Amino acid sequence: EGIRGLLTSDETFQQVRELAEVLGKRFVVAKNVPGFAANGMLMPFINEAFFKLQGGVSSANDIDLIATEVFGHPMGPLKLADFIGLDTCLASIEAMHAGFGDKYRPCPLLREYVEAGRFGKKSGKGVYDYLG
C-alpha cells in the first residue's frame, strides 16, 4: 500500500510506486486512516474469528478450515494471526477502534492471549502451540 502523507511530494510518491514495481509488487493507494486498506479489511476478519472462538461457535482448527476450504483463503485467520503476531494484531485493531469506534472493539480473548504472553509463532504459543 502506498499511503501519501500530507508532506509527501508527487515525485517521492512516484518513486515509491516505481520501486514497488521493480520489486515485483502490486501497488495500491490507500488513504491515511487507521488500518489503511489491507489491515482495515484483514483485522476485522481476524478479530471476528477470535469472537467465534471465544463464544465456542467452532474450534480454532474448524474456524481456520472454514476460511481455507470454504472461502479459499491460503491460511485461516487464527493461524495467520499467530504468524503476524497476536500483539501486532491487537495493536492494529486497537488503533482502528480508537479511530472508528466500537465497530472495531478488540475481542477480549485476543487481549487475554496477548496479556498472557501468547504472541503466536514468535513466542512459541498463540492460538496454536508451536513448541512441540
CSV table of C-alpha atoms in Angstrom, one decimal:
chain,number,residue,atom,x,y,z
A,1,GLU,CA,0.0,0.0,0.0
A,2,GLY,CA,1.1,3.5,-0.8
A,3,ILE,CA,-0.1,6.0,1.8
A,4,ARG,CA,0.5,9.6,0.9
A,5,GLY,CA,1.3,11.8,3.9
A,6,LEU,CA,0.4,15.5,4.0
A,7,LEU,CA,4.0,16.4,3.1
A,8,THR,CA,4.7,13.7,0.5
A,9,SER,CA,5.6,15.1,-2.8
A,10,ASP,CA,4.3,13.7,-6.1
A,11,GLU,CA,7.9,12.9,-7.0
A,12,THR,CA,8.5,10.9,-3.9
A,13,PHE,CA,5.2,9.1,-4.2
A,14,GLN,CA,6.0,8.2,-7.8
A,15,GLN,CA,9.5,6.9,-6.8
A,16,VAL,CA,7.9,4.6,-4.2
A,17,ARG,CA,5.4,3.3,-6.8
A,18,GLU,CA,8.3,2.6,-9.3
A,19,LEU,CA,10.3,0.8,-6.6
A,20,ALA,CA,7.4,-1.4,-5.8
A,21,GLU,CA,7.1,-2.3,-9.4
A,22,VAL,CA,10.8,-3.0,-9.7
A,23,LEU,CA,10.5,-5.4,-6.7
A,24,GLY,CA,7.6,-7.2,-8.5
A,25,LYS,CA,5.0,-5.9,-6.1
A,26,ARG,CA,1.5,-4.7,-7.0
A,27,PHE,CA,1.0,-1.1,-5.8
A,28,VAL,CA,-2.3,0.2,-4.4
A,29,VAL,CA,-3.0,3.6,-3.0
A,30,ALA,CA,-4.7,3.9,0.4
A,31,LYS,CA,-5.9,6.8,2.5
A,32,ASN,CA,-4.0,7.5,5.7
A,33,VAL,CA,-6.6,6.2,8.2
A,34,PRO,CA,-6.2,3.6,11.0
A,35,GLY,CA,-5.7,0.2,9.3
A,36,PHE,CA,-5.2,1.7,5.9
A,37,ALA,CA,-6.9,-0.5,3.3
A,38,ALA,CA,-5.4,-4.0,3.7
A,39,ASN,CA,-5.4,-4.2,7.5
A,40,GLY,CA,-8.7,-2.4,7.5
A,41,MET,CA,-10.2,-5.5,5.9
A,42,LEU,CA,-8.0,-8.2,7.4
A,43,MET,CA,-8.0,-7.2,11.1
A,44,PRO,CA,-11.8,-7.3,11.5
A,45,PHE,CA,-11.8,-10.8,9.9
A,46,ILE,CA,-9.2,-11.9,12.4
A,47,ASN,CA,-11.0,-10.2,15.3
A,48,GLU,CA,-14.3,-11.9,14.3
A,49,ALA,CA,-12.5,-15.2,14.2
A,50,PHE,CA,-11.5,-14.6,17.8
A,51,PHE,CA,-15.0,-13.7,18.8
A,52,LYS,CA,-16.2,-17.0,17.3
A,53,LEU,CA,-13.5,-18.9,19.2
A,54,GLN,CA,-14.4,-17.1,22.4
A,55,GLY,CA,-18.1,-17.9,22.0
A,56,GLY,CA,-17.4,-21.6,21.4
A,57,VAL,CA,-19.0,-21.4,17.9
A,58,SER,CA,-16.2,-23.5,16.5
A,59,SER,CA,-12.8,-24.8,17.4
A,60,ALA,CA,-9.7,-22.9,16.2
A,61,ASN,CA,-9.0,-25.7,13.7
A,62,ASP,CA,-12.5,-25.6,12.3
A,63,ILE,CA,-12.5,-21.8,12.0
A,64,ASP,CA,-9.3,-21.9,10.0
A,65,LEU,CA,-10.7,-24.8,8.0
A,66,ILE,CA,-13.8,-22.8,7.0
A,67,ALA,CA,-11.5,-20.0,5.8
A,68,THR,CA,-9.3,-22.3,3.7
A,69,GLU,CA,-11.8,-24.8,2.4
A,70,VAL,CA,-15.0,-22.7,2.1
A,71,PHE,CA,-13.6,-19.3,1.3
A,72,GLY,CA,-10.4,-20.5,-0.5
A,73,HIS,CA,-8.0,-18.5,1.7
A,74,PRO,CA,-4.5,-19.8,1.7
A,75,MET,CA,-4.4,-19.7,5.5
A,76,GLY,CA,-7.1,-19.4,8.2
A,77,PRO,CA,-7.5,-16.2,10.2
A,78,LEU,CA,-6.3,-17.6,13.5
A,79,LYS,CA,-3.2,-19.3,12.1
A,80,LEU,CA,-2.5,-16.1,10.1
A,81,ALA,CA,-2.9,-14.0,13.4
A,82,ASP,CA,-0.3,-16.3,15.0
A,83,PHE,CA,2.0,-15.8,12.1
A,84,ILE,CA,1.6,-12.0,12.1
A,85,GLY,CA,1.8,-11.8,15.9
A,86,LEU,CA,-1.2,-11.6,18.2
A,87,ASP,CA,0.3,-8.5,19.8
A,88,THR,CA,0.7,-6.8,16.4
A,89,CYS,CA,-2.9,-7.8,15.5
A,90,LEU,CA,-4.2,-6.4,18.8
A,91,ALA,CA,-2.3,-3.1,18.3
A,92,SER,CA,-3.8,-2.7,14.8
A,93,ILE,CA,-7.3,-3.5,16.0
A,94,GLU,CA,-6.9,-1.1,18.9
A,95,ALA,CA,-5.8,1.7,16.5
A,96,MET,CA,-8.9,1.1,14.4
A,97,HIS,CA,-11.1,1.0,17.5
A,98,ALA,CA,-9.7,4.4,18.6
A,99,GLY,CA,-10.2,5.8,15.1
A,100,PHE,CA,-13.6,4.4,14.2
A,101,GLY,CA,-15.3,3.4,17.4
A,102,ASP,CA,-17.0,0.3,18.8
A,103,LYS,CA,-17.4,-1.5,15.5
A,104,TYR,CA,-13.7,-2.4,15.9
A,105,ARG,CA,-13.7,-3.3,19.6
A,106,PRO,CA,-10.9,-5.9,20.1
A,107,CYS,CA,-12.1,-9.4,21.2
A,108,PRO,CA,-11.4,-9.9,24.9
A,109,LEU,CA,-9.9,-13.3,24.1
A,110,LEU,CA,-7.3,-11.8,21.8
A,111,ARG,CA,-6.4,-9.4,24.6
A,112,GLU,CA,-6.2,-12.2,27.1
A,113,TYR,CA,-3.8,-14.1,24.9
A,114,VAL,CA,-1.5,-11.1,24.5
A,115,GLU,CA,-1.6,-10.3,28.2
A,116,ALA,CA,-0.6,-13.9,28.9
A,117,GLY,CA,2.4,-13.6,26.6
A,118,ARG,CA,0.9,-15.8,23.9
A,119,PHE,CA,2.0,-13.7,20.9
A,120,GLY,CA,1.8,-16.5,18.3
A,121,LYS,CA,4.6,-18.3,16.4
A,122,LYS,CA,7.3,-15.8,17.6
A,123,SER,CA,6.7,-16.7,21.2
A,124,GLY,CA,6.1,-20.4,20.6
A,125,LYS,CA,2.4,-20.2,21.6
A,126,GLY,CA,-0.6,-18.2,20.5
A,127,VAL,CA,-3.9,-19.8,19.3
A,128,TYR,CA,-1.7,-22.8,18.4
A,129,ASP,CA,1.2,-24.3,20.2
A,130,TYR,CA,4.5,-24.2,18.2
A,131,LEU,CA,6.8,-25.6,20.9
A,132,GLY,CA,6.2,-29.2,20.3
